[in-house]
Short mmCIF file of C-alpha atoms in Angstrom, two decimals:
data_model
loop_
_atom_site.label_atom_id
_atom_site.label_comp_id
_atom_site.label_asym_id
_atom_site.label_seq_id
_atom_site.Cartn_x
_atom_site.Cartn_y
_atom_site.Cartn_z
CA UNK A 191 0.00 0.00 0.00
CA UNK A 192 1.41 3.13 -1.26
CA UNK A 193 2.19 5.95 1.41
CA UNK A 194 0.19 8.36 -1.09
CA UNK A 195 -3.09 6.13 -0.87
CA UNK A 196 -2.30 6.29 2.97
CA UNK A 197 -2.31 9.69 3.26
CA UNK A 198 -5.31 10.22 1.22
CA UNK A 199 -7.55 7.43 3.38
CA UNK A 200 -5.81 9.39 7.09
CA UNK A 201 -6.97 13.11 5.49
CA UNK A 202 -10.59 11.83 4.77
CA UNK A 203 -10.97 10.09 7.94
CA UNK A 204 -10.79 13.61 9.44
CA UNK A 205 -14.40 14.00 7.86
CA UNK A 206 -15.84 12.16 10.75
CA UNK A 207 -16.39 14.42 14.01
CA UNK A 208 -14.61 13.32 16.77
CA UNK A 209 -17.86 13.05 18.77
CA UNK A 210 -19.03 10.38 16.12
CA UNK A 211 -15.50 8.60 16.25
CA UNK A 212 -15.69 7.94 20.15
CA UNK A 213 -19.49 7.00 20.66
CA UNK A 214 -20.20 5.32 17.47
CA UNK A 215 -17.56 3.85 15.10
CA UNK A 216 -14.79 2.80 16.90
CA UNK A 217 -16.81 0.95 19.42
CA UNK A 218 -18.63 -0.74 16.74
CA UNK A 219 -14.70 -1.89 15.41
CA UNK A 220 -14.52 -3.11 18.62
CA UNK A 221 -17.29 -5.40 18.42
CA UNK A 222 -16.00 -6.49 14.67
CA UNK A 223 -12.95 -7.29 15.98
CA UNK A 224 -11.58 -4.98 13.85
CA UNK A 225 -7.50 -4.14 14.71
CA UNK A 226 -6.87 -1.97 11.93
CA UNK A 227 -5.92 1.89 12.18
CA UNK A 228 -8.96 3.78 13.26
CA UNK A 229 -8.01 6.72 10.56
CA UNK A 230 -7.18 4.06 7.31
CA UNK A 231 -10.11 1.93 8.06
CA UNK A 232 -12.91 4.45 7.86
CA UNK A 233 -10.83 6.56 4.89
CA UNK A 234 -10.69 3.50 2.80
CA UNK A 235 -14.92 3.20 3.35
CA UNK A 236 -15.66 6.90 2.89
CA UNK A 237 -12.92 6.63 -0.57
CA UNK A 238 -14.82 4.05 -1.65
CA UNK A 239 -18.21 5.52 -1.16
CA UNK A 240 -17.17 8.82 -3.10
CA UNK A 241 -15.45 6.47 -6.01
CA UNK A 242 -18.71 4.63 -6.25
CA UNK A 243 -20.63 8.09 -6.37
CA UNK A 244 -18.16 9.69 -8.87
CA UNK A 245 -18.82 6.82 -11.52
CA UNK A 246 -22.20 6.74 -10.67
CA UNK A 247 -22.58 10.23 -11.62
CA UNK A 248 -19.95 9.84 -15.15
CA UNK A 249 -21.91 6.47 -16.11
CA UNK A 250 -25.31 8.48 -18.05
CA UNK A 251 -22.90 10.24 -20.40
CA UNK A 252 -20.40 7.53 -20.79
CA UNK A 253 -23.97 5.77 -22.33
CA UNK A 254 -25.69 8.71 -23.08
CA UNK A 255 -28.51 7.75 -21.02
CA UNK A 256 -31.42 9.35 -19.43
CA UNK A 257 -34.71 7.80 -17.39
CA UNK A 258 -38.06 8.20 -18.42
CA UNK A 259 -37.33 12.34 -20.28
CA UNK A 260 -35.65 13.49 -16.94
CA UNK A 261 -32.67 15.72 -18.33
CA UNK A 262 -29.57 13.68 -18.56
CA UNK A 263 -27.62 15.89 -15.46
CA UNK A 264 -30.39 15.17 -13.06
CA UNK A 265 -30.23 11.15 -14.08
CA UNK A 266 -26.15 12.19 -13.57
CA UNK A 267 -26.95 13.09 -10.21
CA UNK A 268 -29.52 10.49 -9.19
CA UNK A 269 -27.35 7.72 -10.14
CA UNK A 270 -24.26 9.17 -8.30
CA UNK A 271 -26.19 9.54 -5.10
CA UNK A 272 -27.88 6.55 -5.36
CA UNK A 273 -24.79 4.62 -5.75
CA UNK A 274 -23.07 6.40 -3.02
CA UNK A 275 -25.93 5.82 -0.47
CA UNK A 276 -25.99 2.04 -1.71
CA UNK A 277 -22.29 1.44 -0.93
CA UNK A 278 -22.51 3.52 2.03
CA UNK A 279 -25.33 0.59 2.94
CA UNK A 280 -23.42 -1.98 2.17
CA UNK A 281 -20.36 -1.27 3.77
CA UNK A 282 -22.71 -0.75 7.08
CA UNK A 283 -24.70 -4.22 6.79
CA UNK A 284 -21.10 -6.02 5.94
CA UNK A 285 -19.93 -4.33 9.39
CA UNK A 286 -23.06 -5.35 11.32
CA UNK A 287 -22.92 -9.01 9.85
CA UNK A 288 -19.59 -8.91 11.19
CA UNK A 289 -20.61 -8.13 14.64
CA UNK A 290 -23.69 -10.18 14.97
CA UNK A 291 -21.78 -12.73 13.58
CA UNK A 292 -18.64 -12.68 15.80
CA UNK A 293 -21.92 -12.19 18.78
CA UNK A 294 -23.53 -15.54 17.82
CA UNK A 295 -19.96 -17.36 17.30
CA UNK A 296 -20.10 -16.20 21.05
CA UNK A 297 -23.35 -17.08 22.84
CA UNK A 298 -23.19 -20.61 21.34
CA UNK A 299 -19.92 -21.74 22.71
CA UNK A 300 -20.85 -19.82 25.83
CA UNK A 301 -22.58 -22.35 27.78
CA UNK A 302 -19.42 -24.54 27.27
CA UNK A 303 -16.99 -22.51 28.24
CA UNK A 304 -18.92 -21.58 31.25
CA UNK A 305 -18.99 -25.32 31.89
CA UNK A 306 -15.46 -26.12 31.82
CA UNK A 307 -14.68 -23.03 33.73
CA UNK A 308 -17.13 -24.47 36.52
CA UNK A 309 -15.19 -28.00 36.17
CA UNK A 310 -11.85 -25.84 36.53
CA UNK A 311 -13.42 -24.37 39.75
CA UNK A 312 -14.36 -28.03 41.02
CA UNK A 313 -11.41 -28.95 40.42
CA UNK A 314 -9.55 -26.52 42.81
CA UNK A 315 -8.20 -24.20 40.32
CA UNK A 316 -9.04 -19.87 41.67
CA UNK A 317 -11.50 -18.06 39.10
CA UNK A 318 -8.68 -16.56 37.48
CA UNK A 319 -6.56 -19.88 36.61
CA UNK A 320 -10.11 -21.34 35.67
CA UNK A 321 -11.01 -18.78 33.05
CA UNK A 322 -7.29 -18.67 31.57
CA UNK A 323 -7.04 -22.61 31.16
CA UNK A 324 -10.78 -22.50 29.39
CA UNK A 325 -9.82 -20.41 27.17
CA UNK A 326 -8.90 -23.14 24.62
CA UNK A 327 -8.88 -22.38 20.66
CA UNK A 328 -12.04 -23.68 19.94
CA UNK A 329 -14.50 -21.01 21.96
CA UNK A 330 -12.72 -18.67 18.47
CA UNK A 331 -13.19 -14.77 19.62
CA UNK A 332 -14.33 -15.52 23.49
CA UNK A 333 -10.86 -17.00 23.98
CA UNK A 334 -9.12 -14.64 22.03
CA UNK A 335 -10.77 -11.92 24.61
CA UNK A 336 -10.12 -14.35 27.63
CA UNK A 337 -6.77 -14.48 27.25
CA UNK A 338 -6.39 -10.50 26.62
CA UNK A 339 -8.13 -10.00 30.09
CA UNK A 340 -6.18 -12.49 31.90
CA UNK A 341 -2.96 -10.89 30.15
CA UNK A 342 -4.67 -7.49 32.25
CA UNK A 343 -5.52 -9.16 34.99
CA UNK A 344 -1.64 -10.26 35.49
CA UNK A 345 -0.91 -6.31 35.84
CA UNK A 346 -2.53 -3.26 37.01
CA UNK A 347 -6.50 -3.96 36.43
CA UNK A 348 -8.42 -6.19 38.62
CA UNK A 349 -9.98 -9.58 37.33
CA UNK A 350 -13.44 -8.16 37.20
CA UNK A 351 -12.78 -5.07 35.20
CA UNK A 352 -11.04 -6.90 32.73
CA UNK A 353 -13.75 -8.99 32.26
CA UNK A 354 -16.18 -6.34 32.13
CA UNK A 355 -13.90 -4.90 29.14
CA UNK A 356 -14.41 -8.91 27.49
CA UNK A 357 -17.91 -7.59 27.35
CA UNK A 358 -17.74 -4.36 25.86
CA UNK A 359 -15.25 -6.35 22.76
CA UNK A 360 -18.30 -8.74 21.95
CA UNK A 361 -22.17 -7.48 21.25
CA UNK A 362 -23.59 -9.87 23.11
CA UNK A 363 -26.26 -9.46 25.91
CA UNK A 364 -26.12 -12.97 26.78
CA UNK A 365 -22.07 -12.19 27.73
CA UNK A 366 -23.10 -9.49 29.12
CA UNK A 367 -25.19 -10.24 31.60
CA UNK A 368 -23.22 -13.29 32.54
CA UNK A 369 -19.86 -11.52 33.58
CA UNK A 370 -21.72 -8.94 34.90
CA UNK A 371 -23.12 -11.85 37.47
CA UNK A 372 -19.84 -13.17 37.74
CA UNK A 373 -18.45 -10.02 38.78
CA UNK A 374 -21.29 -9.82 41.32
CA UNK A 375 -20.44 -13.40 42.53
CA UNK A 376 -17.57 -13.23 43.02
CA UNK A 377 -17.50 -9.67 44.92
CA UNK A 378 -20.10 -11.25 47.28
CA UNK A 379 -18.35 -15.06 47.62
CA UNK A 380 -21.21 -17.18 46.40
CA UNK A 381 -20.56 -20.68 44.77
CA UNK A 382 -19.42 -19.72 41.15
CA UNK A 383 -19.06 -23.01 40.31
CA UNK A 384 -22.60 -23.75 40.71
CA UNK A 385 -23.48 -20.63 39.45
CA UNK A 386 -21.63 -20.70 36.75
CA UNK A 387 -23.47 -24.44 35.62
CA UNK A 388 -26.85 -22.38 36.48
CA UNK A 389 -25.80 -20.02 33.86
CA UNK A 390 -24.71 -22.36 31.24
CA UNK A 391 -28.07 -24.36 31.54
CA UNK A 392 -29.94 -21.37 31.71
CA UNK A 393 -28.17 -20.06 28.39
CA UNK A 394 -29.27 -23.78 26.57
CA UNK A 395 -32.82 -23.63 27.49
CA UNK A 396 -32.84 -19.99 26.09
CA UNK A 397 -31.00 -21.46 22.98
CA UNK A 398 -32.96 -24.54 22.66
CA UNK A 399 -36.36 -22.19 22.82
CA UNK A 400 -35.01 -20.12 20.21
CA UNK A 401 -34.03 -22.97 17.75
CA UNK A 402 -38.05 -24.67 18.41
CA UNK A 403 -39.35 -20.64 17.59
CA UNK A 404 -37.52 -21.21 14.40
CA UNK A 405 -38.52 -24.25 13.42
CA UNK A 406 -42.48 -23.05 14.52
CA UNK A 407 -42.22 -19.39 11.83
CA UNK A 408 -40.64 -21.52 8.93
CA UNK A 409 -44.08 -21.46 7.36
CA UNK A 410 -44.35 -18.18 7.85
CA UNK A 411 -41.09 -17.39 6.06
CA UNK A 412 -41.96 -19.75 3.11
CA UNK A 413 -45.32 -17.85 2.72
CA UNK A 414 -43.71 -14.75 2.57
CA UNK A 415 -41.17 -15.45 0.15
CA UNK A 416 -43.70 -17.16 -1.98
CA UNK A 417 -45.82 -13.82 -2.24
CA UNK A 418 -42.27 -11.85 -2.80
CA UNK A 419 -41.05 -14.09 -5.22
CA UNK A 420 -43.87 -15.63 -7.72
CA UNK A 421 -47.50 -14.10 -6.47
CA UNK A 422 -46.34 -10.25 -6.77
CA UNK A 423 -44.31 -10.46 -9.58
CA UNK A 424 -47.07 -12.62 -11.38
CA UNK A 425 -49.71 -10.07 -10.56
CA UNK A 426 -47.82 -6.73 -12.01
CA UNK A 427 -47.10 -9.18 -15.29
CA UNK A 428 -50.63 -9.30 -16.02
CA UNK A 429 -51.09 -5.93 -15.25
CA UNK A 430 -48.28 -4.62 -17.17
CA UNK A 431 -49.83 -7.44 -19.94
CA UNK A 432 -53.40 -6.24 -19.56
CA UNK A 433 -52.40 -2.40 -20.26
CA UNK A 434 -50.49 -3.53 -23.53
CA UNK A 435 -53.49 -5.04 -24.99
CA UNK A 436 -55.97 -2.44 -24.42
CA UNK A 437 -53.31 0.06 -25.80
CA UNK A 438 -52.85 -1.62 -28.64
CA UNK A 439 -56.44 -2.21 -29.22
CA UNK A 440 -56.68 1.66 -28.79
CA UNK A 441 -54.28 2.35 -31.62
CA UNK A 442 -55.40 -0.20 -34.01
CA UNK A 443 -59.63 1.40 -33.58
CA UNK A 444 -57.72 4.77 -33.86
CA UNK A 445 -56.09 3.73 -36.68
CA UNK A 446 -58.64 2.07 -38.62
CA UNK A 447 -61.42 4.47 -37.47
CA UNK A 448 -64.37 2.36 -35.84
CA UNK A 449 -65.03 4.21 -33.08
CA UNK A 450 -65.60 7.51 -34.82
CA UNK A 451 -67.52 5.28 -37.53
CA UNK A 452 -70.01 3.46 -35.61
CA UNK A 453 -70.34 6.19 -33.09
CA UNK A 454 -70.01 3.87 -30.47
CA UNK A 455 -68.41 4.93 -26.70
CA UNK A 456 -66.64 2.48 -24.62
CA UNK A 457 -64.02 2.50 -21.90
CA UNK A 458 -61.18 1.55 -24.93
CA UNK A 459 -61.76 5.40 -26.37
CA UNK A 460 -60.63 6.74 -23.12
CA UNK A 461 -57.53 8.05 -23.12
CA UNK A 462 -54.85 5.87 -20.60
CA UNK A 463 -52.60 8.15 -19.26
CA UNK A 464 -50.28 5.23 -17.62
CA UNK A 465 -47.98 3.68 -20.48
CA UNK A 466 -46.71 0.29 -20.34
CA UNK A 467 -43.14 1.17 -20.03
CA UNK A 468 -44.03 3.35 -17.34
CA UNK A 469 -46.23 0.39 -15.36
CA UNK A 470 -43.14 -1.99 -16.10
CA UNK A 471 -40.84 0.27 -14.48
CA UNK A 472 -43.50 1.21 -11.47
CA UNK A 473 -43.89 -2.72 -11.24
CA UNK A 474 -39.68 -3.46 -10.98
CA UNK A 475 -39.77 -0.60 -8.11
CA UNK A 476 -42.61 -1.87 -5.90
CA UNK A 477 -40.75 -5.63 -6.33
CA UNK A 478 -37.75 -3.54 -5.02
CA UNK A 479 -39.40 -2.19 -1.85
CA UNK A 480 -41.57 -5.22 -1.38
CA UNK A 481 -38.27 -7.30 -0.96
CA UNK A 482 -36.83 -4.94 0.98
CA UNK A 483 -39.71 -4.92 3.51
CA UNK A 484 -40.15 -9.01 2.97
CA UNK A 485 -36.26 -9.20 4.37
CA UNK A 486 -36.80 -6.90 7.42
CA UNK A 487 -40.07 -9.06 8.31
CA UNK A 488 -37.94 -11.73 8.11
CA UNK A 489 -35.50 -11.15 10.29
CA UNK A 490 -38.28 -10.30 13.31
CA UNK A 491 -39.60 -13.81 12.08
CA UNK A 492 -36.28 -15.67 12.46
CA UNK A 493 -34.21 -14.01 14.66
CA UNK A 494 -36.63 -10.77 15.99
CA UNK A 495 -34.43 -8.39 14.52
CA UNK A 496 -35.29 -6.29 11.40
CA UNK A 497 -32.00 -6.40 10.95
CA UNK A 498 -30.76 -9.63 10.81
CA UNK A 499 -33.07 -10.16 7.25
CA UNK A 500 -31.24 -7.38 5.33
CA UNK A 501 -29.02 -10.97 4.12
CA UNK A 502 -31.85 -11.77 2.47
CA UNK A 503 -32.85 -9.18 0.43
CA UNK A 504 -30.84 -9.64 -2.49
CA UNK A 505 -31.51 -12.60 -2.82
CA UNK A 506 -35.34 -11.89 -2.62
CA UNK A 507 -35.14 -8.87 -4.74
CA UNK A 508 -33.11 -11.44 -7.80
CA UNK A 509 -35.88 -13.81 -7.16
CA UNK A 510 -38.83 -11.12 -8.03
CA UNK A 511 -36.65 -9.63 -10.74
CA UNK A 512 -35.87 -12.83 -12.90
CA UNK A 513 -39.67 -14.59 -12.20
CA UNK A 514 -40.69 -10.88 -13.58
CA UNK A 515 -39.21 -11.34 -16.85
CA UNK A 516 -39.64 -14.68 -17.47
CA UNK A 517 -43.69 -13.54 -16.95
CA UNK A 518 -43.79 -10.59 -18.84
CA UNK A 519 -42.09 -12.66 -21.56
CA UNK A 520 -44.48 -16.01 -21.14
CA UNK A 521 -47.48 -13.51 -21.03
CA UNK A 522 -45.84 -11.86 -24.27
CA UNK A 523 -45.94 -14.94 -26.25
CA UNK A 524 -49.07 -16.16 -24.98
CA UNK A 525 -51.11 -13.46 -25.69
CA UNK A 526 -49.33 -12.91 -29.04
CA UNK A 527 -52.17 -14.01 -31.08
CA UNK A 528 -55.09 -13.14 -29.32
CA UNK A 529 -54.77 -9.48 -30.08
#
């Protein structure tokens, strides 16, 4: 990485306030596990959100492109921002999937670790020695943290506030809430190790409750992405199918003069403002908001965070798209002959 490029990401990074830095992003780095320099991370993001924006904006008059009549610097514009908010979005969703991720890693080794640490206890070993020898390489990012607050613990800072910084690393409310009774434990001299196997059953009823939730709102999923995927898309098809016939039945009376012959009124020789390109474009956007709504519902269904379905909404929206066209063209060729 050239120093230039380094300079440039550590100058834009100076965009964020410094009220913004402390409450917001670097906390949420600390919950990625992110290491990397505060000031290269987030110039690197906002660089790549302004490249995005600056092709977005060059892209109509490399193609000489405009949408629906709207002069070609306003589509310019539109694009650009668009594009810019979009990677802005994504970078944000990667960054939370990171730190729900690295959260759930977490809660479901928890009740095992919390096990062995009560066998350490059993076994004679103090709190501290129990928590450093559980710490073994396959609990991932809770025994990476472990064994940074034991290093702690070994100087200056007390046990207990370095494991109240293990909890402020990891987004977890489960981890929370379990050092924080630790810490309360062990301040009043209860029985951690029986407190500790309290916990850890406690945490695998709450787990095992979850995982039968799941199972019981799969049908409500399915439904959903059934009317997302195949029953919206189908309906705007024979909408956008429906228009095209009584507009070309319009034009061809029009042409050949029936109407105006036979002196005859009927709702064809009204005048349709809506055109089909217009309803096929209207139909593409409500599929896009649709599966954007479908996701968040989604993720209260599965995991009761709005959140947690954003994963799903490409997916969703590629599903509409593609079942769109391939009814708009079935529709085409079907209803080829009849009119």
């Amino acid at each position: 990485m050239s120093k230039l490029y380094e300079r440039i990401c550590k100058s834009l990074s100076g965009l964020i306030s410094h009220k913004t830095r402390i409450n917001i992003i670097e906390p949420e780095l600390e919950y990625a596990g992110i290491k990397e320099d505060y000031a290269l991370w987030v110039g690197q993001r906002i660089l790549l959100i302004f490249t995005a924006g600056i092709i977005g904006t060059l892209l109509p008059f490399a193609i000489n492109y405009s949408i629906l009549g709207i002069p070609q610097i306003a589509t310019s514009l539109g694009i650009g921002l668009g594009l810019a908010i979009i990677s802005a979005i994504i970078l944000y969703v990667s960054l939370y999937y990171k730190i729900e991720g690295r959260a759930s890693l977490v809660e479901n080794v928890l009740p095992d670790f919390l096990m062995l640490v009560a066998s350490n206890i059993n076994a004679g070993m103090t709190p501290f020695s129990a928590f450093r020898n559980a710490a073994r390489k396959e609990f991932g990012p809770l025994s990476v943290e472990i064994k940074i607050a034991t290093a702690k613990a070994l100087g200056t800072q007390s046990f207990s506030t370095a494991l109240t910084d293990v909890s402020k690393k990891i987004k977890s409310k489960s981890l929370e809430e379990t050092v924080a009774f630790f810490n309360q434990s062990l301040r009043s001299g209860g029985h951690l190790a029986n407190l500790l196997e309290s916990s850890a059953n406690s945490l695998r009823q709450t787990q095992e409750m979850k995982k039968e939730l799941l199972s019981n709102t799969k049908m409500y999923v399915i439904f959903v992405v059934f009317v997302v995927v195949i029953a919206s898309p189908l309906l705007l098809s024979v909408s956008v199918q429906f228009l095209k016939m009584i507009t070309k039945i319009q034009a061809e009376s029009a042409a050949s003069g029936i109407g105006a012959a036979t002196g005859q009124v009927s709702f064809l020789s009204a005048e349709i403002a809506i055109t089909p390109e217009f309803m096929v474009l209207a139909a593409y956007s409500l599929l896009l908001i649709n599966s954007l709504l479908s996701s968040l519902f989604i993720g209260v269904l599965v995991k009761g965070k709005a959140t947690s379905g954003i994963n799903r909404f490409p997916l969703l929206l590629a599903g509409s798209f593609i079942f769109m066209l391939i009814a708009l063209s079935f529709l085409d060729r079907f209803f080829a002959g009849f009119v």
